[in-house]
mmCIF file of C-alpha atoms in Angstrom:
data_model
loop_
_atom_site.group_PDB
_atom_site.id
_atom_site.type_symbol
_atom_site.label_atom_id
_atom_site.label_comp_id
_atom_site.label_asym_id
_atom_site.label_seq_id
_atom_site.Cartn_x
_atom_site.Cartn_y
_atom_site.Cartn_z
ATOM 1 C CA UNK A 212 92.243 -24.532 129.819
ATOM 2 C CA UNK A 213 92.001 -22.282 126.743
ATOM 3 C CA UNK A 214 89.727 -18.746 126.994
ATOM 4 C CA UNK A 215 86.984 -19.689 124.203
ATOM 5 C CA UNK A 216 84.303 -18.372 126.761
ATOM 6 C CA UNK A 217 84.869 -14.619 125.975
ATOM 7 C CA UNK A 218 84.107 -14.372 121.648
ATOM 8 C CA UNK A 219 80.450 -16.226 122.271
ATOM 9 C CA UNK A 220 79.341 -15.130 125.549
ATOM 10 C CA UNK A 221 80.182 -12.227 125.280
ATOM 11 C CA UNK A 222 78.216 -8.315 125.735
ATOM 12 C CA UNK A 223 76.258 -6.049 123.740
ATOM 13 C CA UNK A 224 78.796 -3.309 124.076
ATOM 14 C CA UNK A 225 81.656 -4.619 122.063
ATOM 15 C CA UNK A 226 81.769 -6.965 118.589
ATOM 16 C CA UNK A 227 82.711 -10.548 118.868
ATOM 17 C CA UNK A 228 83.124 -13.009 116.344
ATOM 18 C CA UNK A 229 79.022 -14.113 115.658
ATOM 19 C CA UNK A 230 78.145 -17.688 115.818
ATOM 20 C CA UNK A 231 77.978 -19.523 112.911
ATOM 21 C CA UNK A 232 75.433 -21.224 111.292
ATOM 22 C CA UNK A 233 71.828 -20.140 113.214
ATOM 23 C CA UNK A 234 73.433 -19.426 116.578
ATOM 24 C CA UNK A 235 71.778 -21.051 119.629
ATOM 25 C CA UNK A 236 69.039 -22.958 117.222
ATOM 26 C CA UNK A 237 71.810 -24.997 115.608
ATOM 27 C CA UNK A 238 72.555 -27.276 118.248
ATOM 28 C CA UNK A 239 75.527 -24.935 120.014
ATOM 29 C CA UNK A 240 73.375 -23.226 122.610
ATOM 30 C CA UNK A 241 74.503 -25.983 125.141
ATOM 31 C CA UNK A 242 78.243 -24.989 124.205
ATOM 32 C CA UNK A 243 77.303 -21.152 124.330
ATOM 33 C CA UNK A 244 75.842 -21.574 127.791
ATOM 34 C CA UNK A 245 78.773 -23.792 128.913
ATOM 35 C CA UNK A 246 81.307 -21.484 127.953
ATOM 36 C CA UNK A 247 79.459 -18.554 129.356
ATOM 37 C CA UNK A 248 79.611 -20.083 132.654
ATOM 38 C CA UNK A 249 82.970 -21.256 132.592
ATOM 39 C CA UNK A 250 84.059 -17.351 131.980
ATOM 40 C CA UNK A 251 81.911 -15.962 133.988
ATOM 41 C CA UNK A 252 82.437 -17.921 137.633
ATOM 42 C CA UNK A 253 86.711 -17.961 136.592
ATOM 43 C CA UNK A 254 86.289 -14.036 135.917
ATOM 44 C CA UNK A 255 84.027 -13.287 139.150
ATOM 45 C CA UNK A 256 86.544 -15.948 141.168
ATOM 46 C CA UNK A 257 89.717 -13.600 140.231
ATOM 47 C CA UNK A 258 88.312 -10.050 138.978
ATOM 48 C CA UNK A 259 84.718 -9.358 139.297
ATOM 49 C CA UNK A 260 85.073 -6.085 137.933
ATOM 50 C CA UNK A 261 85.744 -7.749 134.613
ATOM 51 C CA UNK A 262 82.153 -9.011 134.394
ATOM 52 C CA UNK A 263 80.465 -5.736 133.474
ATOM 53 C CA UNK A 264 80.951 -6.321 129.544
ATOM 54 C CA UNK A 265 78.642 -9.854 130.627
ATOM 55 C CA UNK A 266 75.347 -7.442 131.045
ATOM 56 C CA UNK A 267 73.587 -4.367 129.655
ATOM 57 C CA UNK A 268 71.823 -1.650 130.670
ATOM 58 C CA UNK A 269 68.259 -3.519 129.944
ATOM 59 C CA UNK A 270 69.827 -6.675 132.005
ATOM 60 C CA UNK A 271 68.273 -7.814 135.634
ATOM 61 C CA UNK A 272 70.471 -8.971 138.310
ATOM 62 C CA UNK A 273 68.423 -10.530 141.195
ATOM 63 C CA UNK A 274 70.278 -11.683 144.301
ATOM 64 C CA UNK A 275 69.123 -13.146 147.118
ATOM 65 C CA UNK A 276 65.668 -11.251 146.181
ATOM 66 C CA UNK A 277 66.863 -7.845 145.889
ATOM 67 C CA UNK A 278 66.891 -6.561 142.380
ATOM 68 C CA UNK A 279 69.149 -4.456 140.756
ATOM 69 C CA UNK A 280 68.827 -3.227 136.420
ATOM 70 C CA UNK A 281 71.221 -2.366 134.512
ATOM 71 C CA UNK A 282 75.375 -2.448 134.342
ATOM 72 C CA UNK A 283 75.848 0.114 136.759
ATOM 73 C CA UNK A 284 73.938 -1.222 140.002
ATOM 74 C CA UNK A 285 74.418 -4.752 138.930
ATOM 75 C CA UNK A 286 78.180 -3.925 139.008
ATOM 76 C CA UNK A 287 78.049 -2.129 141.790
ATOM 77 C CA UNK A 288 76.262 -4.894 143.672
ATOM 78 C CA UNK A 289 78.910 -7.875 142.979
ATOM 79 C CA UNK A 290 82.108 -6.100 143.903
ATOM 80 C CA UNK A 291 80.719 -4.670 146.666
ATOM 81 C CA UNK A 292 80.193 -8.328 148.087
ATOM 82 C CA UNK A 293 81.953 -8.520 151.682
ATOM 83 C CA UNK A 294 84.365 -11.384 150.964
ATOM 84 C CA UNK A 295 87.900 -11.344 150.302
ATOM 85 C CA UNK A 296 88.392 -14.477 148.560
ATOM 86 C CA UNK A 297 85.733 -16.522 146.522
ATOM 87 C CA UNK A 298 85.599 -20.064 144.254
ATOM 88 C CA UNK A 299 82.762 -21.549 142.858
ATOM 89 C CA UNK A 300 82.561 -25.171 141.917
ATOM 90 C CA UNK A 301 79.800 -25.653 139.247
ATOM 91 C CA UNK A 302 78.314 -29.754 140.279
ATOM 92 C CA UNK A 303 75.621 -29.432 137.058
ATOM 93 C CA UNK A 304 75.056 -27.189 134.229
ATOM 94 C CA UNK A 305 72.086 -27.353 132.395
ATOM 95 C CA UNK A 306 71.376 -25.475 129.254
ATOM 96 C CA UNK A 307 67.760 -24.725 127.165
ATOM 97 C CA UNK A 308 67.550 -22.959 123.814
ATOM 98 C CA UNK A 309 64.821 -19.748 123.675
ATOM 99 C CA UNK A 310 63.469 -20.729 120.170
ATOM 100 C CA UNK A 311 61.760 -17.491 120.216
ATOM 101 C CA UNK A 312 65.060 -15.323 120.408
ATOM 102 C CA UNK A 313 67.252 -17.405 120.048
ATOM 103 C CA UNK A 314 68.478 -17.300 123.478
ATOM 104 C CA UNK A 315 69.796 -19.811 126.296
ATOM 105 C CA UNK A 316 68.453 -20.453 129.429
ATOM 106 C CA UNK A 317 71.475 -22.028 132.390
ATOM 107 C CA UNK A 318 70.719 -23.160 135.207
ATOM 108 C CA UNK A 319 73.646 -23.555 137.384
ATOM 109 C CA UNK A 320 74.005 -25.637 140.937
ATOM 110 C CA UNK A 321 77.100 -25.439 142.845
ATOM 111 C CA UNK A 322 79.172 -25.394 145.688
ATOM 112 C CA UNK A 323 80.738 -21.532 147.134
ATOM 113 C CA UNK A 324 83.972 -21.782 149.017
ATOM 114 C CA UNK A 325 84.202 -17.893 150.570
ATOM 115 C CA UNK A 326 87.108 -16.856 152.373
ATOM 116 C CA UNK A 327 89.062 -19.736 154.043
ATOM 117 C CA UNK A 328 86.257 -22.074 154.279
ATOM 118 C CA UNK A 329 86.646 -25.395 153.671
ATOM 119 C CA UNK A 330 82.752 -26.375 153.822
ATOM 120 C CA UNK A 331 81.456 -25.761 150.440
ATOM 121 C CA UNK A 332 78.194 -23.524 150.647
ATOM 122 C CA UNK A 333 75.525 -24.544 147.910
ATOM 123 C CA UNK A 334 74.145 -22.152 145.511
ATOM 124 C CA UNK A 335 71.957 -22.161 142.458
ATOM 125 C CA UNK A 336 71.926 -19.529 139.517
ATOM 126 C CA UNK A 337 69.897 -18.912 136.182
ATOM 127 C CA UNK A 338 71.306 -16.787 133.588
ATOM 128 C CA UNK A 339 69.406 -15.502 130.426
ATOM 129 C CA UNK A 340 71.750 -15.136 127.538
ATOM 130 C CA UNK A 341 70.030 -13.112 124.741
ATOM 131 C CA UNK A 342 71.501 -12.770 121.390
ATOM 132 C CA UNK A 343 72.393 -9.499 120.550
ATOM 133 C CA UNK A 344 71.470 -8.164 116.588
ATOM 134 C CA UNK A 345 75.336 -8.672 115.994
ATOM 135 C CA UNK A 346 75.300 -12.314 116.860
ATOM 136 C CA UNK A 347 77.025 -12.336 120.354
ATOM 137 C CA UNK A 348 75.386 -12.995 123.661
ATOM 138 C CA UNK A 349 75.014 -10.775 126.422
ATOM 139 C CA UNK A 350 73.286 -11.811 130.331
ATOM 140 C CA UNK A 351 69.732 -10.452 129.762
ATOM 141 C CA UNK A 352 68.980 -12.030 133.633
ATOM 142 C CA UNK A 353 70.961 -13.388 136.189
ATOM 143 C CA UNK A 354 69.043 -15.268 139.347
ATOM 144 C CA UNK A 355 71.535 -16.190 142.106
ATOM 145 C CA UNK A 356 69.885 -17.890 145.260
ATOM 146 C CA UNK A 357 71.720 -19.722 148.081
ATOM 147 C CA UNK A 358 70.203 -23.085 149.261
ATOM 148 C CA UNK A 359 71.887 -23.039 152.651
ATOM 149 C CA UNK A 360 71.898 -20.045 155.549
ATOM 150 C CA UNK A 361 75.544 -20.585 155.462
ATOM 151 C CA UNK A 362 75.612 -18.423 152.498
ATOM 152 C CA UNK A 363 73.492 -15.956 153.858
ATOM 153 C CA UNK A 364 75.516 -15.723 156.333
ATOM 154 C CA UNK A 365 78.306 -14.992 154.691
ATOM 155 C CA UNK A 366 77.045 -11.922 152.583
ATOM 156 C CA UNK A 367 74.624 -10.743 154.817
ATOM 157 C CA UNK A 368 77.079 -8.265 155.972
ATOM 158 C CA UNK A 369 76.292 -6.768 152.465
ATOM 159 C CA UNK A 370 72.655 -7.032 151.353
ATOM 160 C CA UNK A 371 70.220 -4.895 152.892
ATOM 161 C CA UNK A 372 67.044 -6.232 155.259
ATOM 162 C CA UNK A 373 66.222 -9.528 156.372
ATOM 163 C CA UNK A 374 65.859 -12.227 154.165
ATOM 164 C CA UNK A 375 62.423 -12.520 154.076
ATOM 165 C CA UNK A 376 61.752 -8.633 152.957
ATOM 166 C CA UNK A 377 60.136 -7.803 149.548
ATOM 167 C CA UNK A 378 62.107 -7.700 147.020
ATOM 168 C CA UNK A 379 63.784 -4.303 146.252
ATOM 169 C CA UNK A 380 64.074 -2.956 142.894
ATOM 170 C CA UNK A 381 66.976 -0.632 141.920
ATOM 171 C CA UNK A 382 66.783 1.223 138.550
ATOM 172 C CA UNK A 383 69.327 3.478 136.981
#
């Protein structure tokens, strides 16, 4: 497939290409969100490291209920994740314009092969893409949940607590 994912859902810390003609309110927020998630589950599938230029300092990462704001700890978070190998299979997609800031909300179901697995774990993740004053998008939020122990199971080995503990909030 081509790379179109990177110009339009792209981060407030460098200057791509704005989107034409009203942004999300014209009718392309469904494209912007699409793209978005193509890039960002092909770059956290091969080099997660390469997802930092997706958030901000003033973005929320919230994973399995523990918290974590801004670039730095959100970073930190995702490539410290215990697995060696990842792939995520994206079953729907579903995008909503933010009229008021001319955002867009994804919601995201899937399936998680991790490691040599061949049982698909299911997950589901909501991104906030907010529109920087330059015209590209940047991850404002970022929800992931699993919807099966299995995937607790396989990163328990790197969140902290039990699964039913409050969430934690980590600031920079």
């Amino acid at each position: 497939g081509r790379a179109v994912a990177a110009p339009t859902a792209a981060v407030a810390t460098t200057q791509p290409a704005p989107l034409g003609g009203g942004g999300a309110m014209a009718g392309n927020f469904a494209q912007v969100g699409e793209q978005f998630v193509q890039f960002y589950y092909q770059t956290f599938d091969t080099n997660r490291a390469g997802l930092a230029n997706l958030y901000s300092d003033a973005s929320m990462l919230t994973f399995e209920g523990e918290q974590f704001q801004g670039v730095q700890l959100i970073m930190q978070k995702l490539t410290s994740l215990q697995f060696q190998k990842v792939r995520h299979q994206i079953v729907k997609c579903d995008c909503h314009p933010n009229p008021t800031e001319n955002g867009v909300i994804v919601f995201v179901t899937g399936n998680l092969f991790v490691d040599d697995n061949t049982n698909p774990l299911k997950f589901a993740q909501v991104f906030y893409l907010k529109q920087s004053p330059a015209g590209s998008f940047f991850c404002q939020n970022d929800m992931f949940n699993s919807t099966s122990a299995e995937v607790w199971a396989a990163v328990a080995r790197c969140c902290a607590g039990p699964r039913s503990a409050p969430p934690v909030v980590h600031r920079a």
